[in-house]
Amino acid sequence: MLKRDLVEKTTDCLDGYLKKDISKAVDIIIETMAESLDQGKRVEIRGFGSFSLHYRAPRRGRNPKTGEEVPIEPRRVLVFRPSHILKDKINEG
């Protein structure tokens, strides 16, 4: 599903709202979620799941082609954990 699909579906379900207004609302929601994650906060959407950032420490990796050891920089990784409601819906269908 693309953002435009989400906007169209929401516009179809809500009478009286313009597509540009719904699109702006979706942009605000996504931007707010991104800002919260950037600040290290957890984002939870009940019935859907939660997003959080995990820290990955620096480590040594290996180039599979040459076998040479390569340093891997520390980084933050986005993790999504689906809710049990979402898991149940996916497994039903």
Short mmCIF file of C-alpha atoms in Angstrom, two decimals:
data_model
loop_
_atom_site.label_atom_id
_atom_site.label_comp_id
_atom_site.label_asym_id
_atom_site.label_seq_id
_atom_site.Cartn_x
_atom_site.Cartn_y
_atom_site.Cartn_z
CA MET A 1 0.00 0.00 0.00
CA LEU A 2 1.27 3.42 -0.92
CA LYS A 3 0.58 6.68 0.85
CA ARG A 4 -1.74 7.75 -1.95
CA ASP A 5 -3.73 4.51 -1.51
CA LEU A 6 -4.12 5.31 2.18
CA VAL A 7 -5.26 8.85 1.35
CA GLU A 8 -7.79 7.60 -1.22
CA LYS A 9 -9.22 4.94 1.10
CA THR A 10 -9.54 7.47 3.94
CA THR A 11 -11.16 10.04 1.63
CA ASP A 12 -13.67 7.44 0.45
CA CYS A 13 -14.59 6.56 4.05
CA LEU A 14 -14.93 10.17 5.25
CA ASP A 15 -17.48 12.25 3.38
CA GLY A 16 -16.97 15.98 3.20
CA TYR A 17 -13.16 16.04 3.36
CA LEU A 18 -10.94 16.97 0.45
CA LYS A 19 -8.17 14.65 -0.67
CA LYS A 20 -5.55 17.38 -0.10
CA ASP A 21 -6.71 17.81 3.52
CA ILE A 22 -6.48 14.06 4.19
CA SER A 23 -3.06 13.99 2.51
CA LYS A 24 -1.85 16.82 4.74
CA ALA A 25 -3.16 14.97 7.83
CA VAL A 26 -1.30 11.80 6.81
CA ASP A 27 1.89 13.85 6.28
CA ILE A 28 1.53 15.39 9.74
CA ILE A 29 1.01 11.97 11.35
CA ILE A 30 4.06 10.48 9.63
CA GLU A 31 6.22 13.51 10.44
CA THR A 32 5.16 13.44 14.10
CA MET A 33 5.96 9.72 14.33
CA ALA A 34 9.39 10.29 12.75
CA GLU A 35 10.19 13.15 15.14
CA SER A 36 9.20 11.05 18.15
CA LEU A 37 11.38 8.17 17.01
CA ASP A 38 14.28 10.55 16.38
CA GLN A 39 13.96 11.75 19.99
CA GLY A 40 14.22 8.14 21.17
CA LYS A 41 10.55 7.77 22.04
CA ARG A 42 8.47 4.70 21.29
CA VAL A 43 5.45 5.05 18.97
CA GLU A 44 2.49 2.79 19.67
CA ILE A 45 -0.66 2.49 17.57
CA ARG A 46 -3.17 0.34 19.44
CA GLY A 47 -4.40 -2.58 17.38
CA PHE A 48 -1.58 -2.14 14.86
CA GLY A 49 1.79 -2.30 16.61
CA SER A 50 4.68 -0.32 17.99
CA PHE A 51 7.79 1.26 16.52
CA SER A 52 11.01 1.78 18.47
CA LEU A 53 14.69 2.39 17.88
CA HIS A 54 17.34 -0.06 19.01
CA TYR A 55 21.05 0.68 19.24
CA ARG A 56 23.46 -1.57 17.38
CA ALA A 57 26.99 -1.47 18.78
CA PRO A 58 30.01 -1.27 16.49
CA ARG A 59 31.35 -4.63 15.41
CA ARG A 60 33.62 -6.38 13.00
CA GLY A 61 32.07 -7.74 9.82
CA ARG A 62 33.52 -9.70 6.97
CA ASN A 63 33.38 -8.98 3.26
CA PRO A 64 31.93 -12.21 1.84
CA LYS A 65 33.69 -11.78 -1.49
CA THR A 66 37.24 -11.20 -0.22
CA GLY A 67 37.02 -12.48 3.35
CA GLU A 68 38.54 -9.21 4.57
CA GLU A 69 37.42 -7.91 7.97
CA VAL A 70 35.54 -4.63 7.81
CA PRO A 71 34.47 -2.37 10.71
CA ILE A 72 30.71 -1.81 10.95
CA GLU A 73 29.77 1.54 12.45
CA PRO A 74 27.31 1.84 15.35
CA ARG A 75 23.79 2.72 14.30
CA ARG A 76 20.18 2.95 15.35
CA VAL A 77 17.77 0.43 13.85
CA LEU A 78 14.01 0.88 13.50
CA VAL A 79 12.07 -2.08 14.92
CA PHE A 80 8.38 -2.77 14.36
CA ARG A 81 6.47 -5.15 16.61
CA PRO A 82 2.96 -5.95 15.40
CA SER A 83 0.14 -6.16 17.94
CA HIS A 84 -1.52 -9.48 18.60
CA ILE A 85 -4.69 -8.09 16.97
CA LEU A 86 -2.80 -7.44 13.72
CA LYS A 87 -1.12 -10.84 13.90
CA ASP A 88 -4.51 -12.52 14.34
CA LYS A 89 -5.99 -10.63 11.33
CA ILE A 90 -3.04 -11.62 9.14
CA ASN A 91 -3.22 -15.27 10.18
CA GLU A 92 -7.00 -15.46 9.60
CA GLY A 93 -6.90 -14.27 6.03
#
